[in-house]
Amino acid sequence: MKIDKVYQKELDNQDEVIYEFDNGNKIIMHSDDNVKKLNIDKWEEINFIPENFKEIQRELNLAEKKELKRFLTQRDQDSQKDNSIWSRIKSYGQSIFKRFKK
C-alpha cells in the first residue's frame, strides 16, 4: 500500500498524524501524551478524518515507515487468527482434557 495523504492535528502541542492510503484506509498515530492520558493504543485504524486535522505535504521518515509496517503486519496477523467463540471453547476444552490425560 502506498500513502496518499498525510494529515496533522492543527494544535502545535500535540503530535498526532493520520496517514491515508491510496486504497482509502486511514491510520492514526496518537501522541505519546494522549496514549498515556487516555490509555489507548499508539496506532489505530479510523474511518474518518476529524475536522481539526489538516493535510500537509511531506514525506514519511524511516521511523514512521517502520512503525506503520509493524502496525499493518500485526493487524493482518490478528485478523487471520480465529477468535470465534467456538474456537475459544474448543481450545479451552482441549486444555482441560490435556490436564486430565497426564
PDB file of C-alpha atoms in Angstrom, residues 7-68:
ATOM      1  CA  TYR A   7      -2.856  14.891   7.916  1.00  0.00           C
ATOM      2  CA  GLN A   8      -1.636  16.535  11.097  1.00  0.00           C
ATOM      3  CA  LYS A   9      -3.522  17.985  14.040  1.00  0.00           C
ATOM      4  CA  GLU A  10      -3.701  21.767  13.941  1.00  0.00           C
ATOM      5  CA  LEU A  11      -2.662  22.147  17.570  1.00  0.00           C
ATOM      6  CA  ASP A  12       1.104  22.552  17.851  1.00  0.00           C
ATOM      7  CA  ASN A  13       1.460  20.908  21.265  1.00  0.00           C
ATOM      8  CA  GLN A  14       0.026  17.537  20.154  1.00  0.00           C
ATOM      9  CA  ASP A  15       1.806  15.387  17.612  1.00  0.00           C
ATOM     10  CA  GLU A  16      -0.994  13.310  16.108  1.00  0.00           C
ATOM     11  CA  VAL A  17      -0.787  12.271  12.470  1.00  0.00           C
ATOM     12  CA  ILE A  18      -3.231  10.498  10.147  1.00  0.00           C
ATOM     13  CA  TYR A  19      -1.957   8.520   7.178  1.00  0.00           C
ATOM     14  CA  GLU A  20      -4.407   7.951   4.321  1.00  0.00           C
ATOM     15  CA  PHE A  21      -3.537   5.147   1.915  1.00  0.00           C
ATOM     16  CA  ASP A  22      -4.353   5.013  -1.770  1.00  0.00           C
ATOM     17  CA  ASN A  23      -7.000   2.334  -1.077  1.00  0.00           C
ATOM     18  CA  GLY A  24      -8.847   4.634   1.375  1.00  0.00           C
ATOM     19  CA  ASN A  25      -7.660   3.124   4.677  1.00  0.00           C
ATOM     20  CA  LYS A  26      -6.796   5.651   7.362  1.00  0.00           C
ATOM     21  CA  ILE A  27      -4.450   5.057  10.288  1.00  0.00           C
ATOM     22  CA  ILE A  28      -3.829   7.491  13.114  1.00  0.00           C
ATOM     23  CA  MET A  29      -0.705   7.765  15.226  1.00  0.00           C
ATOM     24  CA  HIS A  30      -1.699   9.197  18.596  1.00  0.00           C
ATOM     25  CA  SER A  31       0.640  11.447  20.553  1.00  0.00           C
ATOM     26  CA  ASP A  32       2.525   9.958  23.492  1.00  0.00           C
ATOM     27  CA  ASP A  33       0.663  12.256  25.885  1.00  0.00           C
ATOM     28  CA  ASN A  34      -2.745  11.019  24.693  1.00  0.00           C
ATOM     29  CA  VAL A  35      -1.611   7.391  24.821  1.00  0.00           C
ATOM     30  CA  LYS A  36      -0.649   7.781  28.487  1.00  0.00           C
ATOM     31  CA  LYS A  37      -3.563  10.011  29.461  1.00  0.00           C
ATOM     32  CA  LEU A  38      -6.356   8.104  27.698  1.00  0.00           C
ATOM     33  CA  ASN A  39      -4.801   4.610  27.920  1.00  0.00           C
ATOM     34  CA  ILE A  40      -5.183   3.954  24.188  1.00  0.00           C
ATOM     35  CA  ASP A  41      -3.010   2.286  21.559  1.00  0.00           C
ATOM     36  CA  LYS A  42      -0.461   4.433  19.770  1.00  0.00           C
ATOM     37  CA  TRP A  43      -1.665   3.238  16.350  1.00  0.00           C
ATOM     38  CA  GLU A  44      -5.294   2.800  15.375  1.00  0.00           C
ATOM     39  CA  GLU A  45      -7.342   2.347  12.228  1.00  0.00           C
ATOM     40  CA  ILE A  46     -10.035   5.006  11.802  1.00  0.00           C
ATOM     41  CA  ASN A  47     -12.954   5.612   9.428  1.00  0.00           C
ATOM     42  CA  PHE A  48     -12.918   9.393   9.034  1.00  0.00           C
ATOM     43  CA  ILE A  49     -10.643  12.390   9.353  1.00  0.00           C
ATOM     44  CA  PRO A  50     -11.683  14.804  12.141  1.00  0.00           C
ATOM     45  CA  GLU A  51     -12.135  18.483  11.338  1.00  0.00           C
ATOM     46  CA  ASN A  52      -9.158  19.635  13.402  1.00  0.00           C
ATOM     47  CA  PHE A  53      -6.699  17.761  11.137  1.00  0.00           C
ATOM     48  CA  LYS A  54      -5.291  19.447   8.051  1.00  0.00           C
ATOM     49  CA  GLU A  55      -3.494  17.957   5.083  1.00  0.00           C
ATOM     50  CA  ILE A  56       0.241  18.566   4.946  1.00  0.00           C
ATOM     51  CA  GLN A  57       2.729  17.934   2.172  1.00  0.00           C
ATOM     52  CA  ARG A  58       5.670  15.922   3.440  1.00  0.00           C
ATOM     53  CA  GLU A  59       7.399  12.605   3.022  1.00  0.00           C
ATOM     54  CA  LEU A  60       7.474   9.904   5.688  1.00  0.00           C
ATOM     55  CA  ASN A  61      10.673   9.412   7.601  1.00  0.00           C
ATOM     56  CA  LEU A  62      12.232   5.984   8.117  1.00  0.00           C
ATOM     57  CA  ALA A  63      10.934   5.586  11.697  1.00  0.00           C
ATOM     58  CA  GLU A  64       7.353   6.289  10.603  1.00  0.00           C
ATOM     59  CA  LYS A  65       7.621   3.783   7.765  1.00  0.00           C
ATOM     60  CA  LYS A  66       8.908   1.078  10.108  1.00  0.00           C
ATOM     61  CA  GLU A  67       6.204   1.701  12.718  1.00  0.00           C
ATOM     62  CA  LEU A  68       3.458   1.731  10.075  1.00  0.00           C
TER      63      LEU A  68
END
